[in-house]
Structures are given as C-alpha cells and as structure tokens.
Coordinates of C-alpha atoms in Angstrom, one line a residue:
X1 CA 98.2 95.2 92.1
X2 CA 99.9 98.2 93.5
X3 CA 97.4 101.2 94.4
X4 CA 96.9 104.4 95.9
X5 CA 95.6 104.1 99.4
X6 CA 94.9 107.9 99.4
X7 CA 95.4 110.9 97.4
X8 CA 97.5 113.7 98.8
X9 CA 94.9 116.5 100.3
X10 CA 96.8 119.7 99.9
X11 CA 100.2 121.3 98.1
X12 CA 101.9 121.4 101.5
X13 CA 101.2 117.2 101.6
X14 CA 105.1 116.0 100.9
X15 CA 103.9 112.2 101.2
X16 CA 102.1 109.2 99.7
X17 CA 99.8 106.6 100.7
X18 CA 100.2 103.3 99.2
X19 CA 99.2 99.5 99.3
X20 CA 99.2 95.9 98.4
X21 CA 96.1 94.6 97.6
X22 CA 96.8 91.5 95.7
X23 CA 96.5 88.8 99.1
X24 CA 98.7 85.6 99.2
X25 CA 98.1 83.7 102.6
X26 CA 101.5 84.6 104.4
X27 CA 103.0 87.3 102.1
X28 CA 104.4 90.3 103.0
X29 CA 105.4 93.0 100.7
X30 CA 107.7 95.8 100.6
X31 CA 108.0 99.6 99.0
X32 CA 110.6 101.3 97.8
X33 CA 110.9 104.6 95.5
X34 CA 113.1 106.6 93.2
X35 CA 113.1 109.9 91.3
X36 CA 115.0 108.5 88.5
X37 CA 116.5 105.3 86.9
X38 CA 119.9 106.3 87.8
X39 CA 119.1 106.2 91.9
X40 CA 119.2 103.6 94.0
X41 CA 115.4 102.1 95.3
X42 CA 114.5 103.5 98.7
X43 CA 113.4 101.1 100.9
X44 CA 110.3 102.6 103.0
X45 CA 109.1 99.6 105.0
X46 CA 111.7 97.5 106.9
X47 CA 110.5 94.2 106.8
X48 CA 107.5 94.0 104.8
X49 CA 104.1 94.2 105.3
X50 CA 100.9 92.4 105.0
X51 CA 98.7 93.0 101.8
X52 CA 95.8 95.3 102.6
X53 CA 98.3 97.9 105.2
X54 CA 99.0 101.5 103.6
X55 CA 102.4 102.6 103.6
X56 CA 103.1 106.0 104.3
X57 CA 106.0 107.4 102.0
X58 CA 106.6 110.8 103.4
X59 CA 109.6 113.7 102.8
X60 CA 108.4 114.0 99.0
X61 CA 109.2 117.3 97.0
X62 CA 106.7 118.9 95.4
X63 CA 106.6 118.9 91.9
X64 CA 108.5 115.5 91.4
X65 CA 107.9 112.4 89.5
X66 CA 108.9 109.5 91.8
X67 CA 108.8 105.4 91.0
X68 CA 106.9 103.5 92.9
X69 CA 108.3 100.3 93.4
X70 CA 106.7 96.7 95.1
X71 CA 108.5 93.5 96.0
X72 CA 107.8 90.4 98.1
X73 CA 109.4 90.3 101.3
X74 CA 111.8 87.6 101.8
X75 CA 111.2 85.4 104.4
X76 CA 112.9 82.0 105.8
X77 CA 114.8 80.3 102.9
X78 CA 113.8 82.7 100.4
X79 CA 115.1 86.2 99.4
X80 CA 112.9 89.1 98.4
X81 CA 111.4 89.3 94.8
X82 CA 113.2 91.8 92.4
X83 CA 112.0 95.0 92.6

C-alpha cells in the first residue's frame, strides 16, 4: 500500500514524501513518477528500498498533478515488477 509519508508544509515545498508500507521479508521497492500518460516513469530511487524508508521526490512544480508510481525491485534472477 503506497502512502504519503508526509504532507508538503508550505507553497514554496516543490517535493513529496513517500513510502512502502506493505513488508515482504527481503523486498525492496522502487518510485518512479510522471506528469502525464504520455511521459516516460521517472525513476527516483536507484536500487530500491526497504518497505517502511520515505522517499524524497523533490524538483516538483507547483500546481501539477503527478503519478505516483511503485514497483518491486529486482533482485538476483528476477527483474523488477511492472510499474
């Protein structure tokens, strides 16, 4: 279940906060986002992460509807989840 970790304090906050919370014993996740279905995903953390670790997605315009997106990480012998 994908969730805010935070809600942006002030107008002049361009980023987001998010998390994993749904906990698999050795799964790591990944973020990506998008302003529209036309754009490629943005990848925002490398590697993955652990459930339970905010994200920071940061350099947001004001204003904008983005897509949030979460994936499992790949990992030996397996490739990521779709997005």
């Amino acid at each position: 279940l994908l969730k805010p970790a935070k809600t942006p304090a002030a107008k002049k906050d361009h980023s987001l906060q998010v998390q994993e919370s749904v906990v698999e014993a050795g799964t790591t996740y990944e973020f990506g986002y998008r302003k529209s279905a036309s754009e490629e995903i943005k990848p925002v953390s490398g590697g993955g992460v652990a459930a339970d670790t905010p994200v920071t997605i940061s350099g947001l315009e004001r204003n904008t509807t983005y897509y949030i997106y979460v994936r499992r990480a790949g990992k030996d012998l397996y490739e990521p989840s779709g997005w």
